Amino acid sequence: MSDSPEQTLAPGTNETGNRDEAPRHRIEIKPSSRWGLPDGGELWRYRELLWMLILRDLKVRYKQTVLGLLWTIIQPLALMTIFTLFLGRYIQPADSSVPYYLFVLTGLVMWQFFARSLTDASTSLVVNERVVTKVYFPRILVPTSVILAGLPDFLIASLILGCFLIGSGLWPGLLILFAPLFVILTFVAAMGVGLWLSALDVNYRDVRYTLSFLTQLWMFASPIVYPAEAVQEKWGLPGTVLYGMNPIAGAIEGFRWTIFTDGPFPMALVVMSSLVTCLLFISGMYYFQQMQRTLADHL
């Protein structure tokens, strides 16, 4: 046994008598680059927040509605019925074996996803004003979450389209496996336009009032109730290339081609729409990144 007195350490002190200090973690928030793209690593760290925003949007979307998810199929079916009754006898797709109501429904399924994404994304930052102005997180998660929240509605509408196809005796071939590529193209187009609109709506609230009107015009400028071949027959390849500047035109025609496989693949239209979609997406990311620095000040 040692003769030296037993030395006891006071709680929270070390052998030198100094108080133990827990390792400090310093979080430094720096302003984002004015013209750079969003930080991919930062977006990955906030992936759980993105998932929570998506779930929240899904929960509140049909809250206090009587019909609930039925609204996802009522709207395209109602439009399909109206267009078939009033336009079906005048407009026929190139392949007469495809019923006109299926032709229209295929375009409406894609259009509803695109149009709803634009509407929800344009007002997403203003709707989430309390969160955006009080807590830091990548603001791009807000419009991204509302667009991703529209995918379940698209899947439900696609299932109804599949039921109509089977009921009509039209079984898609293996080319249907390429349909997700055009869904991704639609999503990227919605992201590009949605980022532009959401940032613009913060400074100019006129966006929300003009968007509903412009969306209706945009629908009739897209190959939903008429085939894109009608544009090519009348205006030739230059008209098709110009028509392809509509980013949703190539996605709808490509998606429809994977289902019906009628006629040649609309290569020129799809390529042009894909290029415009990429341009919208990249420019939208840059513009949103620039405006992100002052979004909270304008809300």
mmCIF file of C-alpha atoms in Angstrom, residues 168-276:
data_model
loop_
_atom_site.group_PDB
_atom_site.id
_atom_site.type_symbol
_atom_site.label_atom_id
_atom_site.label_comp_id
_atom_site.label_asym_id
_atom_site.label_seq_id
_atom_site.Cartn_x
_atom_site.Cartn_y
_atom_site.Cartn_z
ATOM 1 C CA SER A 168 -58.798 -2.010 -75.066
ATOM 2 C CA GLY A 169 -56.679 -5.027 -75.927
ATOM 3 C CA LEU A 170 -53.527 -2.972 -76.489
ATOM 4 C CA TRP A 171 -50.607 -4.562 -74.689
ATOM 5 C CA PRO A 172 -47.432 -2.469 -74.713
ATOM 6 C CA GLY A 173 -44.318 -4.216 -75.987
ATOM 7 C CA LEU A 174 -40.850 -4.311 -74.526
ATOM 8 C CA LEU A 175 -40.288 -0.714 -75.588
ATOM 9 C CA ILE A 176 -42.374 0.285 -72.586
ATOM 10 C CA LEU A 177 -39.183 -0.298 -70.588
ATOM 11 C CA PHE A 178 -37.864 2.976 -72.051
ATOM 12 C CA ALA A 179 -40.869 4.944 -70.799
ATOM 13 C CA PRO A 180 -39.130 5.919 -67.504
ATOM 14 C CA LEU A 181 -36.524 7.805 -69.550
ATOM 15 C CA PHE A 182 -39.209 10.202 -70.735
ATOM 16 C CA VAL A 183 -40.645 10.479 -67.238
ATOM 17 C CA ILE A 184 -37.169 11.539 -66.080
ATOM 18 C CA LEU A 185 -37.028 14.012 -68.965
ATOM 19 C CA THR A 186 -40.350 15.465 -67.805
ATOM 20 C CA PHE A 187 -39.072 15.681 -64.242
ATOM 21 C CA VAL A 188 -35.907 17.493 -65.325
ATOM 22 C CA ALA A 189 -37.954 19.906 -67.451
ATOM 23 C CA ALA A 190 -40.280 20.558 -64.501
ATOM 24 C CA MET A 191 -37.264 21.152 -62.250
ATOM 25 C CA GLY A 192 -35.713 23.620 -64.664
ATOM 26 C CA VAL A 193 -38.875 25.667 -65.185
ATOM 27 C CA GLY A 194 -39.904 25.245 -61.536
ATOM 28 C CA LEU A 195 -36.622 26.687 -60.260
ATOM 29 C CA TRP A 196 -37.014 29.711 -62.488
ATOM 30 C CA LEU A 197 -40.623 30.297 -61.451
ATOM 31 C CA SER A 198 -40.115 29.724 -57.719
ATOM 32 C CA ALA A 199 -37.271 32.257 -57.562
ATOM 33 C CA LEU A 200 -39.126 34.769 -59.720
ATOM 34 C CA ASP A 201 -42.301 34.433 -57.630
ATOM 35 C CA VAL A 202 -40.436 35.659 -54.543
ATOM 36 C CA ASN A 203 -39.755 39.030 -56.184
ATOM 37 C CA TYR A 204 -42.648 39.196 -58.617
ATOM 38 C CA ARG A 205 -45.944 37.773 -57.342
ATOM 39 C CA ASP A 206 -47.379 38.292 -60.822
ATOM 40 C CA VAL A 207 -45.941 34.872 -61.676
ATOM 41 C CA ARG A 208 -48.676 32.964 -59.873
ATOM 42 C CA TYR A 209 -51.431 34.948 -61.559
ATOM 43 C CA THR A 210 -50.078 34.519 -65.069
ATOM 44 C CA LEU A 211 -48.972 30.908 -64.688
ATOM 45 C CA SER A 212 -52.487 29.424 -64.733
ATOM 46 C CA PHE A 213 -53.252 31.251 -67.979
ATOM 47 C CA LEU A 214 -49.916 30.366 -69.543
ATOM 48 C CA THR A 215 -50.311 26.729 -68.506
ATOM 49 C CA GLN A 216 -53.553 26.453 -70.437
ATOM 50 C CA LEU A 217 -51.922 27.908 -73.536
ATOM 51 C CA TRP A 218 -48.903 25.638 -73.035
ATOM 52 C CA MET A 219 -51.167 22.571 -72.945
ATOM 53 C CA PHE A 220 -52.575 23.329 -76.391
ATOM 54 C CA ALA A 221 -49.056 24.046 -77.648
ATOM 55 C CA SER A 222 -48.090 20.496 -76.658
ATOM 56 C CA PRO A 223 -48.967 17.264 -78.525
ATOM 57 C CA ILE A 224 -51.765 16.186 -76.205
ATOM 58 C CA VAL A 225 -54.940 16.404 -78.283
ATOM 59 C CA TYR A 226 -53.190 16.249 -81.655
ATOM 60 C CA PRO A 227 -50.167 14.291 -82.919
ATOM 61 C CA ALA A 228 -46.839 16.037 -83.424
ATOM 62 C CA GLU A 229 -46.771 14.551 -86.917
ATOM 63 C CA ALA A 230 -49.339 17.173 -87.888
ATOM 64 C CA VAL A 231 -46.708 19.854 -87.244
ATOM 65 C CA GLN A 232 -44.096 18.016 -89.287
ATOM 66 C CA GLU A 233 -46.487 17.427 -92.189
ATOM 67 C CA LYS A 234 -47.332 21.116 -92.363
ATOM 68 C CA TRP A 235 -44.033 22.765 -91.493
ATOM 69 C CA GLY A 236 -41.450 20.102 -92.271
ATOM 70 C CA LEU A 237 -38.240 19.526 -90.327
ATOM 71 C CA PRO A 238 -37.702 23.240 -89.456
ATOM 72 C CA GLY A 239 -41.174 23.334 -87.932
ATOM 73 C CA THR A 240 -40.471 20.163 -85.972
ATOM 74 C CA VAL A 241 -37.216 21.574 -84.611
ATOM 75 C CA LEU A 242 -38.960 24.801 -83.642
ATOM 76 C CA TYR A 243 -41.816 22.829 -82.087
ATOM 77 C CA GLY A 244 -39.228 20.827 -80.138
ATOM 78 C CA MET A 245 -38.279 23.965 -78.235
ATOM 79 C CA ASN A 246 -41.293 23.066 -76.140
ATOM 80 C CA PRO A 247 -39.503 20.852 -73.561
ATOM 81 C CA ILE A 248 -42.563 18.734 -72.794
ATOM 82 C CA ALA A 249 -43.320 18.016 -76.479
ATOM 83 C CA GLY A 250 -40.511 15.499 -76.926
ATOM 84 C CA ALA A 251 -41.238 13.826 -73.586
ATOM 85 C CA ILE A 252 -44.927 13.298 -74.436
ATOM 86 C CA GLU A 253 -44.253 12.013 -77.941
ATOM 87 C CA GLY A 254 -41.466 9.730 -76.746
ATOM 88 C CA PHE A 255 -43.578 8.356 -73.885
ATOM 89 C CA ARG A 256 -46.480 7.763 -76.281
ATOM 90 C CA TRP A 257 -44.172 6.033 -78.763
ATOM 91 C CA THR A 258 -42.944 3.550 -76.148
ATOM 92 C CA ILE A 259 -46.556 2.531 -75.516
ATOM 93 C CA PHE A 260 -48.047 2.390 -79.007
ATOM 94 C CA THR A 261 -44.852 2.087 -81.120
ATOM 95 C CA ASP A 262 -46.766 3.527 -84.056
ATOM 96 C CA GLY A 263 -44.597 4.992 -86.763
ATOM 97 C CA PRO A 264 -40.933 5.990 -86.564
ATOM 98 C CA PHE A 265 -39.357 7.252 -83.385
ATOM 99 C CA PRO A 266 -39.678 11.093 -83.192
ATOM 100 C CA MET A 267 -35.923 11.547 -83.026
ATOM 101 C CA ALA A 268 -35.698 15.216 -84.085
ATOM 102 C CA LEU A 269 -38.422 16.255 -81.653
ATOM 103 C CA VAL A 270 -36.977 14.291 -78.727
ATOM 104 C CA VAL A 271 -33.414 15.523 -79.325
ATOM 105 C CA MET A 272 -34.485 19.163 -79.577
ATOM 106 C CA SER A 273 -36.696 18.942 -76.475
ATOM 107 C CA SER A 274 -33.902 17.217 -74.550
ATOM 108 C CA LEU A 275 -31.442 19.985 -75.426
ATOM 109 C CA VAL A 276 -33.909 22.677 -74.350
#
